[in-house]
CSV table of C-alpha atoms and ligand atoms in Angstrom, one decimal:
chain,number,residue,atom,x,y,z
O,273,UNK,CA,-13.6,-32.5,-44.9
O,274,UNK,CA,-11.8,-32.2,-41.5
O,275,UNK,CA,-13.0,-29.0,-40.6
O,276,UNK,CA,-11.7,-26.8,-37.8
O,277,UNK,CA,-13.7,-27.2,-34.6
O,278,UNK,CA,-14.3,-24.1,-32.3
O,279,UNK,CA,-16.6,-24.2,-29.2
O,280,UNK,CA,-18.4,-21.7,-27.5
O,281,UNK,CA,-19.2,-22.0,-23.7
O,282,UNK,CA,-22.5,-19.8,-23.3
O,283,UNK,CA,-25.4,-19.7,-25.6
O,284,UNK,CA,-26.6,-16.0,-24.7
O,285,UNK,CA,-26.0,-12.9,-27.2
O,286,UNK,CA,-22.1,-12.5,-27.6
O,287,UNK,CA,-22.0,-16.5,-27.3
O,288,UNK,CA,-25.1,-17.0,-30.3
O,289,UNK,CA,-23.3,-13.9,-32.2
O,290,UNK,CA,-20.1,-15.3,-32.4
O,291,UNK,CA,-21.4,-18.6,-33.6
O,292,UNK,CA,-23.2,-17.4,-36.2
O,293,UNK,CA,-20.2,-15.0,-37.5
O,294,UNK,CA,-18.1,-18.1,-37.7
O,295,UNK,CA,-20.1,-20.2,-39.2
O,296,UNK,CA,-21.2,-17.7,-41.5
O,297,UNK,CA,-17.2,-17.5,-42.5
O,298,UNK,CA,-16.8,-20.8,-42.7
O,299,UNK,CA,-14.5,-21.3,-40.3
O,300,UNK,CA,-15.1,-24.3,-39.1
O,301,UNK,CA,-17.4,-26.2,-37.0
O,302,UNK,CA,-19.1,-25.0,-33.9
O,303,UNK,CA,-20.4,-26.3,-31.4
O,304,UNK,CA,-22.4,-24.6,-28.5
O,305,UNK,CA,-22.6,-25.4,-25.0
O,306,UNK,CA,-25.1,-23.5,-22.3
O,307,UNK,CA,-26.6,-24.4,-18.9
O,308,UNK,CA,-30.0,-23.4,-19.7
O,309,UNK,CA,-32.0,-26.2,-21.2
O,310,UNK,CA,-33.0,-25.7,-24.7
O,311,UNK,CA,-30.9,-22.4,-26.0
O,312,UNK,CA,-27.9,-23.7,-26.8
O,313,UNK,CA,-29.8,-26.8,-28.9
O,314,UNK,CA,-32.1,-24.2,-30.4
O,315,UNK,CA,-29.7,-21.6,-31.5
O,316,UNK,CA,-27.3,-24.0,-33.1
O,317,UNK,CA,-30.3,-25.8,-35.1
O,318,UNK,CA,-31.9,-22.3,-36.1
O,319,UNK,CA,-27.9,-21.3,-37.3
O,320,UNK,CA,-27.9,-24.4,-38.9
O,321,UNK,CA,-30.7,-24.1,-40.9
O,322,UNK,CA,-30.0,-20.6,-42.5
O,323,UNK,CA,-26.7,-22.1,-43.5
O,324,UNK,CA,-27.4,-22.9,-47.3
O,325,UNK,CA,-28.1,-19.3,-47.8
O,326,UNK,CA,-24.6,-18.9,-46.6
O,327,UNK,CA,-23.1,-21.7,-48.4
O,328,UNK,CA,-21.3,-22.8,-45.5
O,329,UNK,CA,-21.6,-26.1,-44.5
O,330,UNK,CA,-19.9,-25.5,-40.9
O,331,UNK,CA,-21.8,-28.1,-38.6
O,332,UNK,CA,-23.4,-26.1,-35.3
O,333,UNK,CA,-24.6,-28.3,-32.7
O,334,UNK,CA,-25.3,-27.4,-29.1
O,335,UNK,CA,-25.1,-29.1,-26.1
O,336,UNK,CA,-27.1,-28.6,-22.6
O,337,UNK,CA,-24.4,-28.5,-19.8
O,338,UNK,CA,-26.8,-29.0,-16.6
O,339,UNK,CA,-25.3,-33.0,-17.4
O,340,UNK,CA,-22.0,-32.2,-16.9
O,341,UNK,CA,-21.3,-34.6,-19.7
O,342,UNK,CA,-22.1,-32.6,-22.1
O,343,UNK,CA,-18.4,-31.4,-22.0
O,344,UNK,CA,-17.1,-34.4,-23.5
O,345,UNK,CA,-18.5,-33.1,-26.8
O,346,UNK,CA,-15.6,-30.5,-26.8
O,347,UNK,CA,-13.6,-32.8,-26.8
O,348,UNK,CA,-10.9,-31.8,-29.9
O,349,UNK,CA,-11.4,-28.3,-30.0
O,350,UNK,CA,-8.8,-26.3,-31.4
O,351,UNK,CA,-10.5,-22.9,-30.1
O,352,UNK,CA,-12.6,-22.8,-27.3
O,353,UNK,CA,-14.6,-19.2,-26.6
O,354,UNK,CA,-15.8,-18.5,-23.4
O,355,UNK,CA,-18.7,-16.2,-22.7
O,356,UNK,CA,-20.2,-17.5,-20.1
O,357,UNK,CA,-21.2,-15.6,-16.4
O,358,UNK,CA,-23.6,-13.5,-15.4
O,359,UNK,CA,-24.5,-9.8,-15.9
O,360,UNK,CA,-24.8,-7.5,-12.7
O,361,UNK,CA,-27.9,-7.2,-11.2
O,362,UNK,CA,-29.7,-4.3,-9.2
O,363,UNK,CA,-28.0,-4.6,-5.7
O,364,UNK,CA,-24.8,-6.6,-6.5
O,365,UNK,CA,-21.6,-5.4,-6.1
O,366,UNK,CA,-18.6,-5.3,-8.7
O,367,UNK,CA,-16.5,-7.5,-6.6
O,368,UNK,CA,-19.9,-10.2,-5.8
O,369,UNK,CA,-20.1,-10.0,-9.9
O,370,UNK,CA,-16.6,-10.9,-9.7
O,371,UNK,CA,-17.0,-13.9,-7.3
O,372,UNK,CA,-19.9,-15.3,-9.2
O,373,UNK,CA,-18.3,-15.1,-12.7
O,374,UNK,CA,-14.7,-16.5,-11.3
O,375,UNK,CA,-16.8,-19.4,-10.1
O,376,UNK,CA,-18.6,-19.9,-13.9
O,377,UNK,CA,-15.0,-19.9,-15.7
O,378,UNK,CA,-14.1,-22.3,-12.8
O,379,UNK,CA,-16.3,-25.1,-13.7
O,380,UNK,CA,-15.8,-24.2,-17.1
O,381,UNK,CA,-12.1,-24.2,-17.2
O,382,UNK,CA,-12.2,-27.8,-15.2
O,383,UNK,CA,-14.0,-29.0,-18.1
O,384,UNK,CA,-12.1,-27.5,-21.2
O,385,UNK,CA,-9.2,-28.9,-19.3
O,386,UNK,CA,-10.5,-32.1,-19.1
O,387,UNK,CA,-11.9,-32.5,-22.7
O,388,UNK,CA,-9.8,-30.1,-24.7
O,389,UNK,CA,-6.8,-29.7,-23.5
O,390,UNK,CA,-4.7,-28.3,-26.3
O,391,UNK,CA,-7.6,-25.6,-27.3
O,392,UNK,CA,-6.6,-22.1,-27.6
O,393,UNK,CA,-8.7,-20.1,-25.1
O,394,UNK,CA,-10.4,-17.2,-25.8
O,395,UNK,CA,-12.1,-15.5,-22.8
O,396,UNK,CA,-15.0,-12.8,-22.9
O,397,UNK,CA,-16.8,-13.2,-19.9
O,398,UNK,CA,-16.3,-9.9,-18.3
O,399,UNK,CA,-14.1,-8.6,-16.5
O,400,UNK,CA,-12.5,-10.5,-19.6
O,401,UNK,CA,-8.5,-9.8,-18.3
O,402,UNK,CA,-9.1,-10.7,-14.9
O,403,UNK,CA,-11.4,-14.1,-16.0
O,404,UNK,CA,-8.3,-15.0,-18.6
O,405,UNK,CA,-6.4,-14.6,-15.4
O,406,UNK,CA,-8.9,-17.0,-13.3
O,407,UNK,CA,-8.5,-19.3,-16.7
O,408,UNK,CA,-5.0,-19.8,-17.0
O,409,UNK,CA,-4.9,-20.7,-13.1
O,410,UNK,CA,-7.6,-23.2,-12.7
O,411,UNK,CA,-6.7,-24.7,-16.4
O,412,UNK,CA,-2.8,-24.5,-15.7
O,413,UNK,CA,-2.5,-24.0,-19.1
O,414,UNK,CA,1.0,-22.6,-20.6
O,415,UNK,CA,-0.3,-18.5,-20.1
O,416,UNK,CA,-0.5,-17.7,-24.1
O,417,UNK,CA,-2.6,-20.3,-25.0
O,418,UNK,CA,-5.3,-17.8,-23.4
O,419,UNK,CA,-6.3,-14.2,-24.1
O,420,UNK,CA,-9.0,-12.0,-23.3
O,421,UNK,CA,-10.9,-9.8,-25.2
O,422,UNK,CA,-10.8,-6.4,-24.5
O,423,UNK,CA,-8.6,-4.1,-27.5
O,424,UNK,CA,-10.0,-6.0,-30.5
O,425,UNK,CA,-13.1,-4.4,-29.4
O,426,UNK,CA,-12.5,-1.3,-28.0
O,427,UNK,CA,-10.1,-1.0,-31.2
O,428,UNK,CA,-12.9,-1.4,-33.2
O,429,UNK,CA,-14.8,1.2,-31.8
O,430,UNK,CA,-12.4,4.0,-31.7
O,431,UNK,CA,-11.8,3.2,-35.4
O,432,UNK,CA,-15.7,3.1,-36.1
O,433,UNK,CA,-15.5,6.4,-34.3
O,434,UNK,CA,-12.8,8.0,-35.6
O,435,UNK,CA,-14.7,6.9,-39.3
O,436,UNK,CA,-17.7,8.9,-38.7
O,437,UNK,CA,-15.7,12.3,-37.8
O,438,UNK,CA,-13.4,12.1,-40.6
O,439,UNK,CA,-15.8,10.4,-43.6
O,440,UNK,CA,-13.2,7.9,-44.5
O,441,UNK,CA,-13.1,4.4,-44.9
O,442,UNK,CA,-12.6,2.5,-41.3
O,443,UNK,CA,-10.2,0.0,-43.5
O,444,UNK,CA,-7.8,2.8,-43.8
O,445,UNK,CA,-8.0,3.9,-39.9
O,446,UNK,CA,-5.2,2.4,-37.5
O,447,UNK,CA,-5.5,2.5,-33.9
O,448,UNK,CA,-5.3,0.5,-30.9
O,449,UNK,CA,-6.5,0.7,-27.1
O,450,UNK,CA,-4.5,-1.2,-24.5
O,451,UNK,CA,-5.0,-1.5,-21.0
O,452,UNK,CA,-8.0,-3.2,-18.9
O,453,UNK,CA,-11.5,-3.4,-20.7
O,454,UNK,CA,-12.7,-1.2,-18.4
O,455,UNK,CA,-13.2,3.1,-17.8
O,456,UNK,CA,-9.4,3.0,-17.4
O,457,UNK,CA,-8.2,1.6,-20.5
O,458,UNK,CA,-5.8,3.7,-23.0
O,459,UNK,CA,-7.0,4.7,-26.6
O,460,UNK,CA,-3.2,5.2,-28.3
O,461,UNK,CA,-3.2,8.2,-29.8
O,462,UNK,CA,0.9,8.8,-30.3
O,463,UNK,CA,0.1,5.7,-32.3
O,464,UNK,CA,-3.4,5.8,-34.8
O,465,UNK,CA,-3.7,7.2,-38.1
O,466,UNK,CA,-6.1,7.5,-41.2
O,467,UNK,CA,-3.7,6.3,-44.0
O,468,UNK,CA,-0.8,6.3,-42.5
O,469,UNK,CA,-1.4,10.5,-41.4
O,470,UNK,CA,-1.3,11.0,-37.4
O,471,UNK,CA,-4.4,11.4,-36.4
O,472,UNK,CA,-3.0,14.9,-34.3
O,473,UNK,CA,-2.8,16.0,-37.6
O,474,UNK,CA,-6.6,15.7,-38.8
O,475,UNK,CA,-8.5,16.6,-35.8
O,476,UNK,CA,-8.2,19.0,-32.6
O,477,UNK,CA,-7.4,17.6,-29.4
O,478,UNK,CA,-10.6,18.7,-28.2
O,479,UNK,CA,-12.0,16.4,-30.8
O,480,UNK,CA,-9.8,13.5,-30.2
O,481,UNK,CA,-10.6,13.8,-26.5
O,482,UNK,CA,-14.4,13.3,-27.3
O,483,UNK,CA,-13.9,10.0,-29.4
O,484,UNK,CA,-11.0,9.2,-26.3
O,485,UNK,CA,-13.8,9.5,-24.0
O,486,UNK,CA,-16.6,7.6,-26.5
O,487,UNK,CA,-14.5,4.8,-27.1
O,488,UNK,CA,-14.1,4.5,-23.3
O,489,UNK,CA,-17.8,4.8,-22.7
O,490,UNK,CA,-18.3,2.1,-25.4
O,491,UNK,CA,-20.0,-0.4,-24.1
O,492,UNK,CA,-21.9,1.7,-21.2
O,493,UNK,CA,-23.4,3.4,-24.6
O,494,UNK,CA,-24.8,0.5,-25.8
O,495,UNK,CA,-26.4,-0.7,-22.5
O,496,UNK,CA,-28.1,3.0,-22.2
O,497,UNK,CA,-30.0,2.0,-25.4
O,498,UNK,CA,-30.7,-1.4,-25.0
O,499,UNK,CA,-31.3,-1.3,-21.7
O,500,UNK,CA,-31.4,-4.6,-21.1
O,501,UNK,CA,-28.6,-6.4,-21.8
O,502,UNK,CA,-24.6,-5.0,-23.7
O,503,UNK,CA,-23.4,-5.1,-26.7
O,504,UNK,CA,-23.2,-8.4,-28.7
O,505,UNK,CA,-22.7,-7.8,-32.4
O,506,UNK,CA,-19.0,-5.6,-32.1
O,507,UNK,CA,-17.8,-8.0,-29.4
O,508,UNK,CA,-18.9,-11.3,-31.8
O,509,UNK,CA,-17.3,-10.1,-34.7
O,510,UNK,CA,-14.1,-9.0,-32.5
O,511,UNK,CA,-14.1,-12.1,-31.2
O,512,UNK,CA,-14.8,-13.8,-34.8
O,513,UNK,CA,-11.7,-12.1,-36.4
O,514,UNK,CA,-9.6,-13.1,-33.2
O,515,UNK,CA,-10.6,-16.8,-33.8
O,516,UNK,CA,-10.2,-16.2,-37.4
O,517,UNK,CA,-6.1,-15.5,-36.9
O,518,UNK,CA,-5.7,-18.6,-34.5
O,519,UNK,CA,-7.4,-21.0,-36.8
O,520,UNK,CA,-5.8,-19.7,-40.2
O,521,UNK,CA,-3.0,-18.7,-38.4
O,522,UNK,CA,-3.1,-15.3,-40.0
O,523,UNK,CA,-0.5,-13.3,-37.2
O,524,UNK,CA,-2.7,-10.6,-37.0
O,525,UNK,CA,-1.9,-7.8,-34.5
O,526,UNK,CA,-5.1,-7.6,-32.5
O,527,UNK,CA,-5.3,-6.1,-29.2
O,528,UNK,CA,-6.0,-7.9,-26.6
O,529,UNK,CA,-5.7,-9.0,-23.0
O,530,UNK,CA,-2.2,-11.5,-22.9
O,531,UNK,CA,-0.3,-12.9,-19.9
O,532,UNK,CA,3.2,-10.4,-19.5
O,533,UNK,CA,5.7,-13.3,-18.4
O,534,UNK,CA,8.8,-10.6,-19.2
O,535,UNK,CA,9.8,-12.6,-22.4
O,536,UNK,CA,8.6,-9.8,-24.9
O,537,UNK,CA,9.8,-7.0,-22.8
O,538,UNK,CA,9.4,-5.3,-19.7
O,539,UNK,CA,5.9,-3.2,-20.3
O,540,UNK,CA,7.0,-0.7,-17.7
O,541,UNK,CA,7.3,-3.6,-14.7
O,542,UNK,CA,4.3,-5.0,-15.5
O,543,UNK,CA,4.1,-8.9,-15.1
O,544,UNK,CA,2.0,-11.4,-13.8
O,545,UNK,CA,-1.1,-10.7,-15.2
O,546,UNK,CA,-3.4,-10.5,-18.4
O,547,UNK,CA,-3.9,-6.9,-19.9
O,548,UNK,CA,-4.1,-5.5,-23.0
O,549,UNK,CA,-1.6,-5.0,-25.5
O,550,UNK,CA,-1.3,-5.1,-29.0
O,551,UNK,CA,-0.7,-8.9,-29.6
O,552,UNK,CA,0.3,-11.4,-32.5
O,553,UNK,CA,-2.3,-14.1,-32.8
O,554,UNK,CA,-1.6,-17.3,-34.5
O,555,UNK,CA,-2.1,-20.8,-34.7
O,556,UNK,CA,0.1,-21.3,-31.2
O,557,UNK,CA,-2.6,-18.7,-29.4
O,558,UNK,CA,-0.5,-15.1,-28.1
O,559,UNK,CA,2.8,-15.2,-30.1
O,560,UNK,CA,4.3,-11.8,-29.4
O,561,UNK,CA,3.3,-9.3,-26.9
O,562,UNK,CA,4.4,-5.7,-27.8
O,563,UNK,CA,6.5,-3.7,-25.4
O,564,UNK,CA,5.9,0.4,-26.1
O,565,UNK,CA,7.4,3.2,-25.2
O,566,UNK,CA,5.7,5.7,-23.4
O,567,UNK,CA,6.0,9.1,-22.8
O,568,UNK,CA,4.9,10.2,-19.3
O,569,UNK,CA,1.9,10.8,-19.3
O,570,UNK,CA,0.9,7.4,-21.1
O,571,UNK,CA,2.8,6.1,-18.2
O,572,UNK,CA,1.0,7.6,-15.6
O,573,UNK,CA,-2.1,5.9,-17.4
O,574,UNK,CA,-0.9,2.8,-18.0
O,575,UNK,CA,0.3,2.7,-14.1
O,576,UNK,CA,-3.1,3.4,-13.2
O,577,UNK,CA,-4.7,0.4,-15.6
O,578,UNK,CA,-2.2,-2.0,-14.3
O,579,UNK,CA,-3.0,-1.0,-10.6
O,580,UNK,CA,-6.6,-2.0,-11.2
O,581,UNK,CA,-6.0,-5.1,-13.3
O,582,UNK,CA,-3.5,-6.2,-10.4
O,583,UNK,CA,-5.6,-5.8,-7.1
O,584,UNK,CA,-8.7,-7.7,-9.2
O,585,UNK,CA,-5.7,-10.4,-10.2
O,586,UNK,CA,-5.7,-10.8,-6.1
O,587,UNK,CA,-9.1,-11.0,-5.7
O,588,UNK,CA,-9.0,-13.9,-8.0
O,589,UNK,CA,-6.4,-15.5,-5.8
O,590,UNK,CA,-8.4,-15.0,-2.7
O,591,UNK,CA,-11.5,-16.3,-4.4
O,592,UNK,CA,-9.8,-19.5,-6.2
O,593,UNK,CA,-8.2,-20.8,-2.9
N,877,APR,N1,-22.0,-22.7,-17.9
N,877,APR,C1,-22.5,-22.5,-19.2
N,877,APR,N2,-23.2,-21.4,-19.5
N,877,APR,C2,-23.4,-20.5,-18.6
N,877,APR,C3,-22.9,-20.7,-17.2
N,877,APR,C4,-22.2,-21.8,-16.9
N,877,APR,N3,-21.8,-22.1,-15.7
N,877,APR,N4,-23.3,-19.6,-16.5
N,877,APR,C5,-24.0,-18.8,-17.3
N,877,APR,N5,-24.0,-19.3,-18.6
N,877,APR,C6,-24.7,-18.8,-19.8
N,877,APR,C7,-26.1,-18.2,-19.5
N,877,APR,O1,-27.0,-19.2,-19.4
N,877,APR,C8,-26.2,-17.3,-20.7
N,877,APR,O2,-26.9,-17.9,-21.8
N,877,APR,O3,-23.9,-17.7,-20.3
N,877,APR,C9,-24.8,-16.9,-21.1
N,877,APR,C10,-24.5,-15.5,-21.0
N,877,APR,O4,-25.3,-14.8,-21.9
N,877,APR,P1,-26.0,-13.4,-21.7
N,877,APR,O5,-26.5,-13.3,-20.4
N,877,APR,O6,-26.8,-13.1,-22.9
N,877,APR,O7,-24.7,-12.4,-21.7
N,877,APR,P2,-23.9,-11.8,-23.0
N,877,APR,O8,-24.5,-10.5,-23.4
N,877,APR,O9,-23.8,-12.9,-24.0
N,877,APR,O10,-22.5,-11.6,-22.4
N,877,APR,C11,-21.7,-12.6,-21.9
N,877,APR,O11,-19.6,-11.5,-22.3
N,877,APR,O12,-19.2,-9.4,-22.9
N,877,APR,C12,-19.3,-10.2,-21.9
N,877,APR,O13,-20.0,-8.8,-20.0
N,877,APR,C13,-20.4,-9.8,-20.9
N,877,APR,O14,-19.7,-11.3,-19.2
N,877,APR,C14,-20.6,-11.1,-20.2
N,877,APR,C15,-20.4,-12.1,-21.3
């Protein structure tokens, strides 16, 4: 059978995670690249092998990038996943993380550029808007063959949230987050609902401020309790059921981090970079961004998320020339 192929660049949790979801569904083959010696050969054998419980016969192989070579192995991709970098360490800065991570989806990019040029990108590596922005400029790719993740899982985790104060099912929970994966981004209230109810009309304020405020503190909630290292299983399976709409191209509206060229609206005057908006994924990568209407004081957020996204967007620039 001529199976789907989907790489993914870095071996560690998310990277291992994700490859296991996909292969798990089936939904195609996937190979694994790392530059550590050993892990990314390892983990695709050990997938491998659990596979006939599964009954999926998805082929997982992995690939040591230290030989640069290594990349020609992603050569026809039709999805490649990126999450490669680093984590921040004790004494590094935000903006030294940022250097060092711009310079990972640098040799990276080169690469998927090289061997798999008409791959759909999918970033992680965080910051993952501003590394989808770094992506799209060293790859030179047209901008919505690349997105970032950021809503699909923060969407996920206000929905798991919002589950666990009202006792219903998640299936029947709607809501999105959009701006920049980070403290600033915007759960949408005006716009999530159990069953089709406004979510207003269920719970107080005070009590959708709490799950506003969890959602946001996400990830930084995980990391308290692992203390080692962040979350991995949400962000594979967000990832997983992004990958999922490109290869079957499904057009489901996940949100996520998308280039805002002006051609699906204004957003506000927003343009020029990746952020997060509720997006249509298909077999062609981003096929619609949504524009939405805010009232003020979503504006005033979404202002604010921009702002941040932008001067990080410059960084970028200043690092990649
Ligand atoms: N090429 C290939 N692989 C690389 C490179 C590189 N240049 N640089 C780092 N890696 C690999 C590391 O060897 C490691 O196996 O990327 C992997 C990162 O894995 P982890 O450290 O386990 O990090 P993880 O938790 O998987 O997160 C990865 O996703 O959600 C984001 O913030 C997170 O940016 C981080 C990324």
């Amino acid at each position: 059978m001529n199976r789907p192929k989907i790489s993914v660049i870095g071996a560690g949790n998310v990277g291992a995670s994700v490859a296991q979801f996909l292969a798990a569904k089936e939904l195609g083959d996937v190979y694994l690249f790392d530059i550590v010696e050993g892990v990314p050969e390892g983990k695709a054998l050990d997938m491998y092998e659990g596979n006939p419980h599964w009954g999926s016969d998805s082929h997982v192989a992995g690939f040591n990038t230290k030989d640069e070579s290594a990349y020609s192995n992603l050569s026809g991709s039709d999805v490649v996943v990126v999450p490669a970098g680093l984590a921040r360490k004790p004494g590094m800065s935000r903006d030294d993380l940022l250097a060092k991570n711009v310079d990972v989806i640098k040799g990276v990019g080169l690469n998927i550029k090289k061997y798999a040029p008409n791959a759909i990108i999918v970033v992680v590596t965080n910051p993952a808007d501003i590394m989808a922005y770094a992506m799209q400029k060293v790859t030179g790719f047209s901008p919505e063959k690349i997105m970032g993740l950021g809503g699909a899982l923060d969407s996920a985790r206000f929905r798991a949230f919002l589950s666990m104060e009202l006792g219903v099912s998640v299936q029947d929970i709607n809501a999105f987050v959009i701006g920049g994966h980070g403290d600033d981004m915007v759960p949408f209230i005006r716009y999530s609902s159990v069953g089709g109810i406004p979510i207003t009309k269920l719970l107080s304020k005070e009590k959708i401020d709490q799950i506003v405020n969890r959602t946001r503190m996400g990830g930084g909630e995980i990391v308290n309790f692992l203390k080692t290292g962040s979350a991995y299983y949400a962000p594979g399976i967000s990832i997983t059921a992004m990958v999922e709409s490109i290869i079957q191209d499904k057009k489901r509206i996940i949100p996520s981090a998308a280039f805002l060229s002006g051609a699906h609206g204004k957003h506000y005057g927003a343009s020029g970079i990746y952020i997060g908006l509720p997006i249509r994924i298909g077999s062609k990568g981003v096929e619609h961004v949504y524009d939405i209407d805010f009232t003020d004081e979503e504006l005033s957020l979404w202002k604010k998320t921009v702002e941040s996204v932008k001067e990080n967007c410059n960084k970028v620039d200043a690092f990649l020339k």
